mmCIF file of C-alpha atoms and ligand atoms in Angstrom:
data_model
loop_
_atom_site.group_PDB
_atom_site.id
_atom_site.type_symbol
_atom_site.label_atom_id
_atom_site.label_comp_id
_atom_site.label_asym_id
_atom_site.label_seq_id
_atom_site.Cartn_x
_atom_site.Cartn_y
_atom_site.Cartn_z
ATOM 1 C CA UNK D 1 -1.320 7.459 -26.453
ATOM 2 C CA UNK D 2 -4.895 6.391 -28.600
ATOM 3 C CA UNK D 3 -7.508 4.019 -27.332
ATOM 4 C CA UNK D 4 -6.130 0.802 -29.103
ATOM 5 C CA UNK D 5 -2.604 1.410 -28.656
ATOM 6 C CA UNK D 6 -3.835 1.614 -24.524
ATOM 7 C CA UNK D 7 -5.768 -1.206 -25.241
ATOM 8 C CA UNK D 8 -2.591 -3.402 -26.690
ATOM 9 C CA UNK D 9 -0.730 -2.320 -23.932
ATOM 10 C CA UNK D 10 -3.537 -4.397 -21.326
ATOM 11 C CA UNK D 11 -3.418 -7.074 -23.408
ATOM 12 C CA UNK D 12 0.082 -7.806 -22.820
ATOM 13 C CA UNK D 13 0.356 -7.359 -19.716
ATOM 14 C CA UNK D 14 -2.474 -9.517 -19.377
ATOM 15 C CA UNK D 15 -0.251 -11.996 -20.924
ATOM 16 C CA UNK D 16 2.735 -11.409 -19.128
ATOM 17 C CA UNK D 17 0.707 -11.984 -16.172
ATOM 18 C CA UNK D 18 -0.162 -14.937 -17.248
ATOM 19 C CA UNK D 19 3.196 -15.988 -17.621
ATOM 20 C CA UNK D 20 4.468 -14.166 -14.315
ATOM 21 C CA UNK D 21 2.496 -14.978 -11.399
ATOM 22 C CA UNK D 22 2.611 -18.568 -10.011
ATOM 23 C CA UNK D 23 0.125 -20.213 -8.206
ATOM 24 C CA UNK D 24 0.896 -21.504 -4.810
ATOM 25 C CA UNK D 25 -1.390 -24.087 -3.404
ATOM 26 C CA UNK D 26 -3.075 -24.281 0.152
ATOM 27 C CA UNK D 27 -1.235 -20.842 1.089
ATOM 28 C CA UNK D 28 -1.121 -19.252 3.699
ATOM 29 C CA UNK D 29 -4.021 -21.319 4.778
ATOM 30 C CA UNK D 30 -5.459 -24.691 3.227
ATOM 31 C CA UNK D 31 -7.824 -24.353 0.286
ATOM 32 C CA UNK D 32 -6.701 -20.876 -0.255
ATOM 33 C CA UNK D 33 -4.631 -20.966 -4.198
ATOM 34 C CA UNK D 34 -2.074 -18.158 -3.582
ATOM 35 C CA UNK D 35 -1.118 -16.019 -6.175
ATOM 36 C CA UNK D 36 2.283 -15.407 -5.929
ATOM 37 C CA UNK D 37 3.705 -11.974 -8.040
ATOM 38 C CA UNK D 38 7.432 -12.371 -7.129
ATOM 39 C CA UNK D 39 8.078 -14.006 -10.111
ATOM 40 C CA UNK D 40 6.822 -10.497 -12.082
ATOM 41 C CA UNK D 41 8.708 -8.479 -9.525
ATOM 42 C CA UNK D 42 12.049 -10.794 -10.919
ATOM 43 C CA UNK D 43 12.060 -9.616 -14.415
ATOM 44 C CA UNK D 44 12.498 -5.872 -15.002
ATOM 45 C CA UNK D 45 10.895 -5.876 -18.375
ATOM 46 C CA UNK D 46 8.230 -8.076 -17.690
ATOM 47 C CA UNK D 47 7.293 -5.295 -14.145
ATOM 48 C CA UNK D 48 8.293 -2.053 -16.722
ATOM 49 C CA UNK D 49 4.881 -3.603 -19.074
ATOM 50 C CA UNK D 50 2.914 -4.089 -16.074
ATOM 51 C CA UNK D 51 3.216 -0.540 -14.622
ATOM 52 C CA UNK D 52 2.800 1.044 -17.933
ATOM 53 C CA UNK D 53 -0.522 -0.386 -18.728
ATOM 54 C CA UNK D 54 -1.859 0.502 -14.850
ATOM 55 C CA UNK D 55 -0.372 3.755 -15.577
ATOM 56 C CA UNK D 56 -2.425 3.814 -18.996
ATOM 57 C CA UNK D 57 -5.311 3.219 -17.621
ATOM 58 C CA UNK D 58 -5.155 6.157 -14.976
ATOM 59 C CA UNK D 59 -4.203 7.982 -17.227
ATOM 60 C CA UNK D 60 -7.517 9.966 -18.421
ATOM 61 C CA UNK D 61 -8.740 9.663 -14.431
ATOM 62 C CA UNK D 62 -7.359 13.086 -13.322
ATOM 63 C CA UNK D 63 -5.567 11.168 -10.103
ATOM 64 C CA UNK D 64 -3.824 13.715 -7.654
ATOM 65 C CA UNK D 65 -2.088 10.753 -5.615
ATOM 66 C CA UNK D 66 -2.021 6.695 -6.015
ATOM 67 C CA UNK D 67 -2.371 4.894 -2.686
ATOM 68 C CA UNK D 68 -0.817 1.577 -2.582
ATOM 69 C CA UNK D 69 -2.539 -0.773 0.100
ATOM 70 C CA UNK D 70 0.026 -2.784 2.202
ATOM 71 C CA UNK D 71 1.837 -4.785 1.152
ATOM 72 C CA UNK D 72 2.192 -5.869 -2.214
ATOM 73 C CA UNK D 73 -0.170 -2.371 -3.603
ATOM 74 C CA UNK D 74 2.937 -0.811 -2.420
ATOM 75 C CA UNK D 75 5.260 -2.275 -5.127
ATOM 76 C CA UNK D 76 2.878 -0.786 -8.271
ATOM 77 C CA UNK D 77 1.059 2.264 -6.776
ATOM 78 C CA UNK D 78 4.817 4.030 -6.058
ATOM 79 C CA UNK D 79 6.022 3.769 -9.599
ATOM 80 C CA UNK D 80 2.518 3.968 -11.097
ATOM 81 C CA UNK D 81 2.850 7.175 -9.322
ATOM 82 C CA UNK D 82 5.857 8.525 -10.733
ATOM 83 C CA UNK D 83 4.575 7.939 -14.085
ATOM 84 C CA UNK D 84 1.622 10.185 -13.599
ATOM 85 C CA UNK D 85 3.924 12.949 -11.615
ATOM 86 C CA UNK D 86 1.602 12.812 -8.495
ATOM 87 C CA UNK D 87 2.913 11.662 -4.815
ATOM 88 C CA UNK D 88 2.243 7.903 -3.377
ATOM 89 C CA UNK D 89 -0.203 7.726 -1.035
ATOM 90 C CA UNK D 90 0.613 4.825 1.539
ATOM 91 C CA UNK D 91 -2.770 2.456 3.672
ATOM 92 C CA UNK D 92 -1.113 1.089 5.621
ATOM 93 C CA UNK D 93 -2.005 -1.518 8.555
ATOM 94 C CA UNK D 94 -2.740 -1.008 12.172
ATOM 95 C CA UNK D 95 0.026 0.962 14.301
ATOM 96 C CA UNK D 96 2.540 1.177 11.653
ATOM 97 C CA UNK D 97 2.226 5.439 10.944
ATOM 98 C CA UNK D 98 3.732 7.605 13.302
ATOM 99 C CA UNK D 99 1.459 10.507 13.701
ATOM 100 C CA UNK D 100 -2.099 11.131 14.266
ATOM 101 C CA UNK D 101 -4.022 8.610 11.669
ATOM 102 C CA UNK D 102 -7.523 8.036 10.089
ATOM 103 C CA UNK D 103 -8.500 4.507 10.779
ATOM 104 C CA UNK D 104 -11.537 2.193 9.104
ATOM 105 C CA UNK D 105 -11.949 -1.412 10.546
ATOM 106 C CA UNK D 106 -13.331 -4.195 8.298
ATOM 107 C CA UNK D 107 -14.584 -7.734 8.814
ATOM 108 C CA UNK D 108 -12.393 -10.688 8.003
ATOM 109 C CA UNK D 109 -12.828 -13.926 7.435
ATOM 110 C CA UNK D 110 -11.686 -14.573 11.311
ATOM 111 C CA UNK D 111 -11.501 -11.312 13.313
ATOM 112 C CA UNK D 112 -11.352 -7.850 11.537
ATOM 113 C CA UNK D 113 -8.210 -5.663 10.353
ATOM 114 C CA UNK D 114 -7.917 -1.640 9.675
ATOM 115 C CA UNK D 115 -6.468 -0.034 7.355
ATOM 116 C CA UNK D 116 -4.853 4.044 8.331
ATOM 117 C CA UNK D 117 -3.520 6.752 6.399
ATOM 118 C CA UNK D 118 -1.968 9.701 8.173
ATOM 119 C CA UNK D 119 -4.260 12.821 9.078
ATOM 120 C CA UNK D 120 -3.433 15.562 6.882
ATOM 121 C CA UNK D 121 -1.881 12.795 3.822
ATOM 122 C CA UNK D 122 -5.297 13.504 2.386
ATOM 123 C CA UNK D 123 -6.828 16.715 1.205
ATOM 124 C CA UNK D 124 -10.009 17.743 0.496
ATOM 125 C CA UNK D 125 -10.885 17.310 -3.526
ATOM 126 C CA UNK D 126 -7.990 14.963 -3.678
ATOM 127 C CA UNK D 127 -8.881 12.232 -6.668
ATOM 128 C CA UNK D 128 -7.005 8.801 -5.326
ATOM 129 C CA UNK D 129 -6.425 5.880 -7.459
ATOM 130 C CA UNK D 130 -6.232 2.647 -5.626
ATOM 131 C CA UNK D 131 -4.181 0.151 -6.169
ATOM 132 C CA UNK D 132 -3.563 -3.366 -5.256
ATOM 133 C CA UNK D 133 -1.971 -6.817 -6.499
ATOM 134 C CA UNK D 134 -5.314 -8.580 -5.931
ATOM 135 C CA UNK D 135 -8.882 -8.294 -5.620
ATOM 136 C CA UNK D 136 -10.492 -10.833 -3.438
ATOM 137 C CA UNK D 137 -13.669 -10.930 -1.665
ATOM 138 C CA UNK D 138 -13.000 -6.773 -1.738
ATOM 139 C CA UNK D 139 -12.996 -5.939 1.719
ATOM 140 C CA UNK D 140 -9.885 -4.456 2.064
ATOM 141 C CA UNK D 141 -10.316 -1.910 -1.265
ATOM 142 C CA UNK D 142 -13.529 -0.971 0.751
ATOM 143 C CA UNK D 143 -12.258 -0.054 3.845
ATOM 144 C CA UNK D 144 -9.327 1.492 1.563
ATOM 145 C CA UNK D 145 -12.123 3.513 -0.591
ATOM 146 C CA UNK D 146 -14.050 4.268 2.435
ATOM 147 C CA UNK D 147 -11.285 5.663 4.426
ATOM 148 C CA UNK D 148 -10.060 8.048 1.666
ATOM 149 C CA UNK D 149 -13.592 9.567 1.710
ATOM 150 C CA UNK D 150 -13.873 10.084 5.162
ATOM 151 C CA UNK D 151 -10.717 11.540 4.839
ATOM 152 C CA UNK D 152 -12.531 13.970 2.395
ATOM 153 C CA UNK D 153 -10.766 12.822 -1.000
ATOM 154 C CA UNK D 154 -12.545 10.914 -3.491
ATOM 155 C CA UNK D 155 -11.428 7.693 -4.258
ATOM 156 C CA UNK D 156 -11.625 7.240 -8.377
ATOM 157 C CA UNK D 157 -10.933 4.142 -8.918
ATOM 158 C CA UNK D 158 -9.187 0.715 -7.746
ATOM 159 C CA UNK D 159 -6.769 -0.878 -10.458
ATOM 160 C CA UNK D 160 -5.484 -4.378 -9.446
ATOM 161 C CA UNK D 161 -3.393 -7.155 -11.091
ATOM 162 C CA UNK D 162 -5.493 -10.033 -10.649
ATOM 163 C CA UNK D 163 -9.356 -9.941 -9.785
ATOM 164 C CA UNK D 164 -10.536 -13.655 -8.438
ATOM 165 C CA UNK D 165 -13.619 -12.963 -10.318
ATOM 166 C CA UNK D 166 -15.472 -15.932 -8.422
ATOM 167 C CA UNK D 167 -15.352 -14.084 -4.871
ATOM 168 C CA UNK D 168 -17.795 -10.837 -6.383
ATOM 169 C CA UNK D 169 -15.002 -8.430 -4.672
ATOM 170 C CA UNK D 170 -15.887 -6.095 -8.220
ATOM 171 C CA UNK D 171 -20.131 -6.325 -6.572
ATOM 172 C CA UNK D 172 -18.806 -5.207 -3.297
ATOM 173 C CA UNK D 173 -16.566 -2.584 -4.472
ATOM 174 C CA UNK D 174 -19.116 -0.801 -6.449
ATOM 175 C CA UNK D 175 -19.869 2.061 -7.272
ATOM 176 C CA UNK D 176 -16.371 2.287 -7.469
ATOM 177 C CA UNK D 177 -15.075 1.123 -10.766
ATOM 178 C CA UNK D 178 -12.438 -1.298 -11.068
ATOM 179 C CA UNK D 179 -9.802 -2.800 -13.717
ATOM 180 C CA UNK D 180 -8.324 -5.428 -13.220
ATOM 181 C CA UNK D 181 -5.451 -6.182 -15.845
ATOM 182 C CA UNK D 182 -6.635 -10.236 -15.505
ATOM 183 C CA UNK D 183 -9.179 -11.586 -14.804
ATOM 184 C CA UNK D 184 -9.521 -15.162 -13.616
HETATM 185 P P1 AMP T 201 -9.784 -8.800 -0.041
HETATM 186 O O1 AMP T 201 -10.110 -8.217 1.081
HETATM 187 O O2 AMP T 201 -10.736 -9.991 -0.141
HETATM 188 O O3 AMP T 201 -10.021 -8.715 -1.432
HETATM 189 O O4 AMP T 201 -8.614 -9.422 -0.169
HETATM 190 C C1 AMP T 201 -7.330 -8.960 -0.811
HETATM 191 C C2 AMP T 201 -5.955 -8.637 -0.243
HETATM 192 O O5 AMP T 201 -5.551 -9.661 0.390
HETATM 193 C C3 AMP T 201 -5.295 -7.883 -0.936
HETATM 194 O O6 AMP T 201 -4.206 -7.101 -0.344
HETATM 195 C C4 AMP T 201 -4.321 -9.016 -1.458
HETATM 196 O O7 AMP T 201 -2.926 -9.058 -1.840
HETATM 197 C C5 AMP T 201 -4.294 -10.252 -0.624
HETATM 198 N N1 AMP T 201 -5.120 -11.497 -1.444
HETATM 199 C C6 AMP T 201 -6.897 -12.315 -0.746
HETATM 200 N N2 AMP T 201 -6.427 -13.111 -1.759
HETATM 201 C C7 AMP T 201 -5.656 -13.724 -2.673
HETATM 202 C C8 AMP T 201 -4.698 -14.589 -2.694
HETATM 203 N N3 AMP T 201 -5.648 -15.600 -3.784
HETATM 204 N N4 AMP T 201 -3.582 -14.633 -3.240
HETATM 205 C C9 AMP T 201 -3.029 -13.696 -3.240
HETATM 206 N N5 AMP T 201 -2.974 -12.360 -2.357
HETATM 207 C C10 AMP T 201 -4.686 -12.679 -2.002
#
């Protein structure tokens, strides 16, 4: 696909996201405007267009695996990985993966959280694209990228559907390149 066709695919994915992501005020707590992706998941044509746009953006990165961040990142990482012809790597919350794991703990507004990958699931030299639905403060993405680095892989980018630009996640994730189909 040419560069201009790829820009067109991203532009139509952005338009689709505008009409297929629902704002839910005060969920899961007061003051948060939750971005609900369920209308997108319910529309196969729209969903396919978004997956194609994510895969096109990644096509030149030389990716060897696509990592999805639990849980909503899984919906997007798996079909993008299939389209790129590479494996899927689940980055899971604490305690979900069997066997030995590598872990990274990070701070939340209240308390902390941990992300994990299975030991051996990542090999030295892996070039990994990380996918999630929403980039907010960037804390989760930084933890995921750090975890992959600890495992010997190279995180080559973060791809999200939506970027909440006012929260400065992109700066926090830097120097990892971020591509967002719809910055809001
Ligand atoms: P953060 O670590 O602050 O960048 O938060 C990113 C994670 O929290 C992602 O896995 C998102 O799914 C989720 N998230 C954060 N804010 C929102 C929001 N306003 N709507 C939907 N999901 C969100």
